[in-house]
């Protein structure tokens, strides 16, 4: 595939979009991101939080541990982050727990005909802010402050507005791209993916998570190269 082919740059962009890192399960991260944007728009810590979420979102976040919350689960914990999840200090975790105890966080089911939908509304005195994310995890489609619309991108069903056109993907051209791509064009994203996946696998082998399939494979089948590879993939 030539670099001049419209598909070439599209495939590079799709790799970058699909391999974007997230701290833990992506659904609670999306809620935290939505709440963080809403807090920034509000200009201060809210006195009341309302999270509207589609059924799929509620199901997926309900039992998931939210990163950097001292093992708290669910939508209120995700919404209470209200900041960048990767850099939360112990003091901020304590403040977040106090916030959950003193601030009402309402969760409601919304059905706007799409699978991925989050609406966070914050209130502080007479000020309000509202932010909506739809269809994918960072797609902020609506922002309001005190009823004034700051951003409004129409949501037409489950289209992924702002992402590279996935209709350009087909097996013939994917195969061509794989065998002709300039590795330097995708090196950064693949190196990052390799580094993160290996770190996750090593932590999975070191810690006690879930069914510990990786450690179980080593116990059952020995420590040869093939078994170690399977164990790391399963960890």
mmCIF file of C-alpha atoms in Angstrom:
data_model
loop_
_atom_site.group_PDB
_atom_site.id
_atom_site.type_symbol
_atom_site.label_atom_id
_atom_site.label_comp_id
_atom_site.label_asym_id
_atom_site.label_seq_id
_atom_site.Cartn_x
_atom_site.Cartn_y
_atom_site.Cartn_z
ATOM 1 C CA UNK A 1 0.000 0.000 0.000
ATOM 2 C CA UNK A 2 1.425 3.381 -0.984
ATOM 3 C CA UNK A 3 1.518 6.175 1.576
ATOM 4 C CA UNK A 4 -0.458 8.265 -0.895
ATOM 5 C CA UNK A 5 -3.387 5.825 -0.612
ATOM 6 C CA UNK A 6 -6.210 7.380 1.420
ATOM 7 C CA UNK A 7 -6.406 4.168 3.409
ATOM 8 C CA UNK A 8 -2.772 4.335 4.547
ATOM 9 C CA UNK A 9 -3.088 7.377 6.797
ATOM 10 C CA UNK A 10 -6.582 6.282 7.798
ATOM 11 C CA UNK A 11 -5.230 2.954 9.063
ATOM 12 C CA UNK A 12 -2.444 4.709 10.989
ATOM 13 C CA UNK A 13 -5.028 7.019 12.573
ATOM 14 C CA UNK A 14 -7.336 4.114 13.429
ATOM 15 C CA UNK A 15 -4.483 2.338 15.210
ATOM 16 C CA UNK A 16 -3.813 5.487 17.240
ATOM 17 C CA UNK A 17 -7.510 5.823 18.134
ATOM 18 C CA UNK A 18 -8.025 2.163 19.023
ATOM 19 C CA UNK A 19 -4.824 1.867 21.071
ATOM 20 C CA UNK A 20 -5.328 4.997 23.156
ATOM 21 C CA UNK A 21 -4.361 4.121 26.741
ATOM 22 C CA UNK A 22 -6.854 4.257 29.604
ATOM 23 C CA UNK A 23 -6.282 3.812 33.333
ATOM 24 C CA UNK A 24 -8.344 0.687 33.985
ATOM 25 C CA UNK A 25 -11.812 -0.129 32.675
ATOM 26 C CA UNK A 26 -12.764 2.513 30.130
ATOM 27 C CA UNK A 27 -16.387 3.116 31.192
ATOM 28 C CA UNK A 28 -15.654 4.552 34.673
ATOM 29 C CA UNK A 29 -12.792 6.530 33.136
ATOM 30 C CA UNK A 30 -15.269 8.067 30.679
ATOM 31 C CA UNK A 31 -17.568 9.049 33.543
ATOM 32 C CA UNK A 32 -14.636 10.549 35.447
ATOM 33 C CA UNK A 33 -13.586 12.462 32.333
ATOM 34 C CA UNK A 34 -17.123 13.762 31.790
ATOM 35 C CA UNK A 35 -17.315 14.862 35.438
ATOM 36 C CA UNK A 36 -13.879 16.493 35.214
ATOM 37 C CA UNK A 37 -14.941 18.556 32.201
ATOM 38 C CA UNK A 38 -18.177 19.498 33.985
ATOM 39 C CA UNK A 39 -16.261 20.613 37.082
ATOM 40 C CA UNK A 40 -13.919 22.721 34.976
ATOM 41 C CA UNK A 41 -16.907 24.386 33.334
ATOM 42 C CA UNK A 42 -18.602 24.898 36.721
ATOM 43 C CA UNK A 43 -15.473 26.497 38.136
ATOM 44 C CA UNK A 44 -15.488 24.802 41.541
ATOM 45 C CA UNK A 45 -16.385 21.768 43.601
ATOM 46 C CA UNK A 46 -20.086 20.916 43.142
ATOM 47 C CA UNK A 47 -22.628 20.635 45.931
ATOM 48 C CA UNK A 48 -24.732 18.174 43.965
ATOM 49 C CA UNK A 49 -23.950 15.664 41.221
ATOM 50 C CA UNK A 50 -26.335 13.998 38.807
ATOM 51 C CA UNK A 51 -25.145 11.298 36.417
ATOM 52 C CA UNK A 52 -27.368 10.084 33.624
ATOM 53 C CA UNK A 53 -26.102 6.953 31.923
ATOM 54 C CA UNK A 54 -27.310 4.490 29.334
ATOM 55 C CA UNK A 55 -28.135 0.960 30.458
ATOM 56 C CA UNK A 56 -24.917 -0.453 29.034
ATOM 57 C CA UNK A 57 -22.868 2.109 30.950
ATOM 58 C CA UNK A 58 -24.654 1.404 34.230
ATOM 59 C CA UNK A 59 -24.149 -2.339 33.788
ATOM 60 C CA UNK A 60 -20.457 -2.049 32.944
ATOM 61 C CA UNK A 61 -19.531 0.415 35.703
ATOM 62 C CA UNK A 62 -21.647 -1.053 38.482
ATOM 63 C CA UNK A 63 -19.136 -3.616 39.741
ATOM 64 C CA UNK A 64 -15.850 -2.235 38.405
ATOM 65 C CA UNK A 65 -13.137 -0.915 40.729
ATOM 66 C CA UNK A 66 -12.363 2.683 39.794
ATOM 67 C CA UNK A 67 -8.587 3.330 39.565
ATOM 68 C CA UNK A 68 -6.990 5.371 42.362
ATOM 69 C CA UNK A 69 -10.057 5.308 44.634
ATOM 70 C CA UNK A 70 -8.793 2.777 47.196
ATOM 71 C CA UNK A 71 -10.902 0.017 45.590
ATOM 72 C CA UNK A 72 -14.224 1.835 45.461
ATOM 73 C CA UNK A 73 -16.700 0.698 42.812
ATOM 74 C CA UNK A 74 -19.524 2.133 40.761
ATOM 75 C CA UNK A 75 -20.732 5.313 39.101
ATOM 76 C CA UNK A 76 -20.658 7.629 42.174
ATOM 77 C CA UNK A 77 -16.987 6.771 42.781
ATOM 78 C CA UNK A 78 -16.138 7.382 39.138
ATOM 79 C CA UNK A 79 -18.000 10.690 39.081
ATOM 80 C CA UNK A 80 -16.441 11.802 42.370
ATOM 81 C CA UNK A 81 -12.960 11.695 40.840
ATOM 82 C CA UNK A 82 -13.683 15.011 39.107
ATOM 83 C CA UNK A 83 -10.071 15.164 37.918
ATOM 84 C CA UNK A 84 -7.380 13.297 36.011
ATOM 85 C CA UNK A 85 -7.468 9.764 37.376
ATOM 86 C CA UNK A 86 -3.792 8.911 36.738
ATOM 87 C CA UNK A 87 -2.399 11.484 39.177
ATOM 88 C CA UNK A 88 -4.545 11.205 42.304
ATOM 89 C CA UNK A 89 -2.715 11.569 45.635
ATOM 90 C CA UNK A 90 -3.605 9.890 48.942
ATOM 91 C CA UNK A 91 -4.906 13.224 50.197
ATOM 92 C CA UNK A 92 -7.154 13.544 47.137
ATOM 93 C CA UNK A 93 -8.474 10.000 47.650
ATOM 94 C CA UNK A 94 -9.369 10.919 51.248
ATOM 95 C CA UNK A 95 -11.057 14.103 50.034
ATOM 96 C CA UNK A 96 -12.946 12.114 47.410
ATOM 97 C CA UNK A 97 -14.304 9.727 50.061
ATOM 98 C CA UNK A 98 -15.392 12.679 52.188
ATOM 99 C CA UNK A 99 -17.013 14.222 49.120
ATOM 100 C CA UNK A 100 -19.048 11.036 48.561
ATOM 101 C CA UNK A 101 -20.213 11.090 52.178
ATOM 102 C CA UNK A 102 -21.321 14.723 52.139
ATOM 103 C CA UNK A 103 -22.429 15.376 48.565
ATOM 104 C CA UNK A 104 -25.535 13.820 47.016
ATOM 105 C CA UNK A 105 -24.711 11.877 43.850
ATOM 106 C CA UNK A 106 -27.800 10.885 41.888
ATOM 107 C CA UNK A 107 -27.606 8.210 39.184
ATOM 108 C CA UNK A 108 -30.386 7.772 36.666
ATOM 109 C CA UNK A 109 -30.914 5.614 33.615
ATOM 110 C CA UNK A 110 -31.261 7.521 30.350
ATOM 111 C CA UNK A 111 -32.313 6.137 26.986
ATOM 112 C CA UNK A 112 -31.529 8.294 23.986
ATOM 113 C CA UNK A 113 -31.361 5.351 21.612
ATOM 114 C CA UNK A 114 -27.580 4.827 21.810
ATOM 115 C CA UNK A 115 -25.479 2.314 23.712
ATOM 116 C CA UNK A 116 -22.818 4.673 25.062
ATOM 117 C CA UNK A 117 -24.269 7.799 26.654
ATOM 118 C CA UNK A 118 -23.250 9.850 29.721
ATOM 119 C CA UNK A 119 -24.701 13.139 30.960
ATOM 120 C CA UNK A 120 -23.160 14.730 34.069
ATOM 121 C CA UNK A 121 -24.891 17.706 35.679
ATOM 122 C CA UNK A 122 -23.208 19.592 38.530
ATOM 123 C CA UNK A 123 -24.709 22.215 40.837
ATOM 124 C CA UNK A 124 -22.940 24.764 43.044
ATOM 125 C CA UNK A 125 -25.163 27.410 44.564
ATOM 126 C CA UNK A 126 -27.021 28.967 41.652
ATOM 127 C CA UNK A 127 -24.477 27.776 39.102
ATOM 128 C CA UNK A 128 -24.847 24.628 37.039
ATOM 129 C CA UNK A 129 -22.857 22.849 34.383
ATOM 130 C CA UNK A 130 -23.811 19.970 32.124
ATOM 131 C CA UNK A 131 -21.593 17.819 29.922
ATOM 132 C CA UNK A 132 -22.546 14.947 27.644
ATOM 133 C CA UNK A 133 -20.300 12.238 26.180
ATOM 134 C CA UNK A 134 -21.773 9.977 23.501
ATOM 135 C CA UNK A 135 -20.759 6.981 21.393
ATOM 136 C CA UNK A 136 -17.129 6.784 22.498
ATOM 137 C CA UNK A 137 -15.159 7.536 25.614
ATOM 138 C CA UNK A 138 -13.773 11.020 24.943
ATOM 139 C CA UNK A 139 -16.447 12.333 22.583
ATOM 140 C CA UNK A 140 -17.785 15.429 24.366
ATOM 141 C CA UNK A 141 -20.828 16.408 22.317
ATOM 142 C CA UNK A 142 -22.540 18.942 24.582
ATOM 143 C CA UNK A 143 -21.432 21.495 27.184
ATOM 144 C CA UNK A 144 -23.606 23.973 29.069
ATOM 145 C CA UNK A 145 -23.060 26.450 31.883
ATOM 146 C CA UNK A 146 -26.068 28.026 33.577
ATOM 147 C CA UNK A 147 -28.223 27.009 30.634
ATOM 148 C CA UNK A 148 -25.930 28.646 28.055
ATOM 149 C CA UNK A 149 -24.820 26.194 25.376
ATOM 150 C CA UNK A 150 -21.048 26.237 24.874
ATOM 151 C CA UNK A 151 -20.798 23.216 22.583
ATOM 152 C CA UNK A 152 -23.424 21.184 20.782
ATOM 153 C CA UNK A 153 -22.566 18.444 18.301
ATOM 154 C CA UNK A 154 -25.616 16.579 16.954
ATOM 155 C CA UNK A 155 -25.667 12.881 17.826
ATOM 156 C CA UNK A 156 -27.098 10.943 14.908
ATOM 157 C CA UNK A 157 -27.547 7.465 16.282
ATOM 158 C CA UNK A 158 -24.475 5.401 16.999
ATOM 159 C CA UNK A 159 -22.144 7.170 14.614
ATOM 160 C CA UNK A 160 -18.662 7.785 15.982
ATOM 161 C CA UNK A 161 -18.371 11.468 15.137
ATOM 162 C CA UNK A 162 -14.801 12.710 15.030
ATOM 163 C CA UNK A 163 -13.215 9.303 14.479
ATOM 164 C CA UNK A 164 -11.588 8.069 11.295
ATOM 165 C CA UNK A 165 -13.988 6.426 8.848
ATOM 166 C CA UNK A 166 -14.084 2.704 9.710
ATOM 167 C CA UNK A 167 -15.799 1.891 6.397
ATOM 168 C CA UNK A 168 -12.325 2.056 4.827
ATOM 169 C CA UNK A 169 -11.416 -1.145 6.651
ATOM 170 C CA UNK A 170 -11.561 -4.421 4.757
ATOM 171 C CA UNK A 171 -9.475 -7.587 4.947
ATOM 172 C CA UNK A 172 -7.739 -7.135 1.591
ATOM 173 C CA UNK A 173 -6.422 -3.670 2.377
ATOM 174 C CA UNK A 174 -5.666 -4.451 6.044
ATOM 175 C CA UNK A 175 -3.484 -7.341 4.810
ATOM 176 C CA UNK A 176 -1.779 -5.018 2.329
ATOM 177 C CA UNK A 177 -1.195 -2.393 5.032
ATOM 178 C CA UNK A 178 0.305 -4.928 7.438
ATOM 179 C CA UNK A 179 2.899 -6.005 4.879
ATOM 180 C CA UNK A 180 3.820 -2.576 3.487
ATOM 181 C CA UNK A 181 3.484 -0.099 6.371
ATOM 182 C CA UNK A 182 6.523 1.977 7.298
ATOM 183 C CA UNK A 183 7.136 0.802 10.867
ATOM 184 C CA UNK A 184 8.289 4.276 11.865
ATOM 185 C CA UNK A 185 4.739 5.522 11.221
ATOM 186 C CA UNK A 186 3.320 3.213 13.899
ATOM 187 C CA UNK A 187 6.366 2.605 16.099
ATOM 188 C CA UNK A 188 5.353 4.957 18.915
ATOM 189 C CA UNK A 189 1.865 3.557 19.366
ATOM 190 C CA UNK A 190 3.026 -0.089 19.140
ATOM 191 C CA UNK A 191 5.982 0.425 21.499
ATOM 192 C CA UNK A 192 3.638 2.018 24.027
ATOM 193 C CA UNK A 193 1.196 -0.863 23.645
ATOM 194 C CA UNK A 194 3.970 -3.427 24.143
ATOM 195 C CA UNK A 195 5.297 -1.636 27.225
ATOM 196 C CA UNK A 196 1.862 -1.315 28.833
ATOM 197 C CA UNK A 197 0.805 -4.880 28.043
ATOM 198 C CA UNK A 198 4.012 -6.323 29.483
ATOM 199 C CA UNK A 199 3.620 -4.233 32.642
ATOM 200 C CA UNK A 200 0.030 -5.436 33.014
ATOM 201 C CA UNK A 201 1.051 -9.056 32.431
ATOM 202 C CA UNK A 202 3.897 -8.889 34.989
ATOM 203 C CA UNK A 203 1.582 -7.333 37.566
ATOM 204 C CA UNK A 204 -0.987 -10.036 36.822
ATOM 205 C CA UNK A 205 1.628 -12.701 37.482
ATOM 206 C CA UNK A 206 2.889 -10.981 40.627
ATOM 207 C CA UNK A 207 -0.423 -10.170 42.285
ATOM 208 C CA UNK A 208 -3.518 -12.104 43.261
ATOM 209 C CA UNK A 209 -6.169 -11.084 40.742
ATOM 210 C CA UNK A 210 -9.257 -12.993 39.678
ATOM 211 C CA UNK A 211 -8.601 -16.684 39.021
ATOM 212 C CA UNK A 212 -4.816 -16.259 38.657
ATOM 213 C CA UNK A 213 -4.834 -18.224 35.412
ATOM 214 C CA UNK A 214 -1.252 -17.245 34.541
ATOM 215 C CA UNK A 215 0.196 -18.540 37.799
ATOM 216 C CA UNK A 216 -2.002 -21.635 37.547
ATOM 217 C CA UNK A 217 -0.606 -22.456 34.088
ATOM 218 C CA UNK A 218 2.954 -22.226 35.409
ATOM 219 C CA UNK A 219 2.112 -24.463 38.371
ATOM 220 C CA UNK A 220 0.514 -27.061 36.106
ATOM 221 C CA UNK A 221 2.809 -27.043 33.076
ATOM 222 C CA UNK A 222 6.234 -25.886 34.214
ATOM 223 C CA UNK A 223 8.348 -22.870 33.303
ATOM 224 C CA UNK A 224 9.306 -23.446 29.659
ATOM 225 C CA UNK A 225 9.135 -20.622 27.108
ATOM 226 C CA UNK A 226 5.813 -21.743 25.606
ATOM 227 C CA UNK A 227 4.131 -21.985 29.009
ATOM 228 C CA UNK A 228 5.525 -18.638 30.166
ATOM 229 C CA UNK A 229 4.170 -16.975 27.022
ATOM 230 C CA UNK A 230 0.726 -18.467 27.574
ATOM 231 C CA UNK A 231 0.810 -17.534 31.267
ATOM 232 C CA UNK A 232 1.752 -13.907 30.546
ATOM 233 C CA UNK A 233 -1.021 -13.646 27.971
ATOM 234 C CA UNK A 234 -3.538 -15.010 30.473
ATOM 235 C CA UNK A 235 -2.353 -12.978 33.463
#
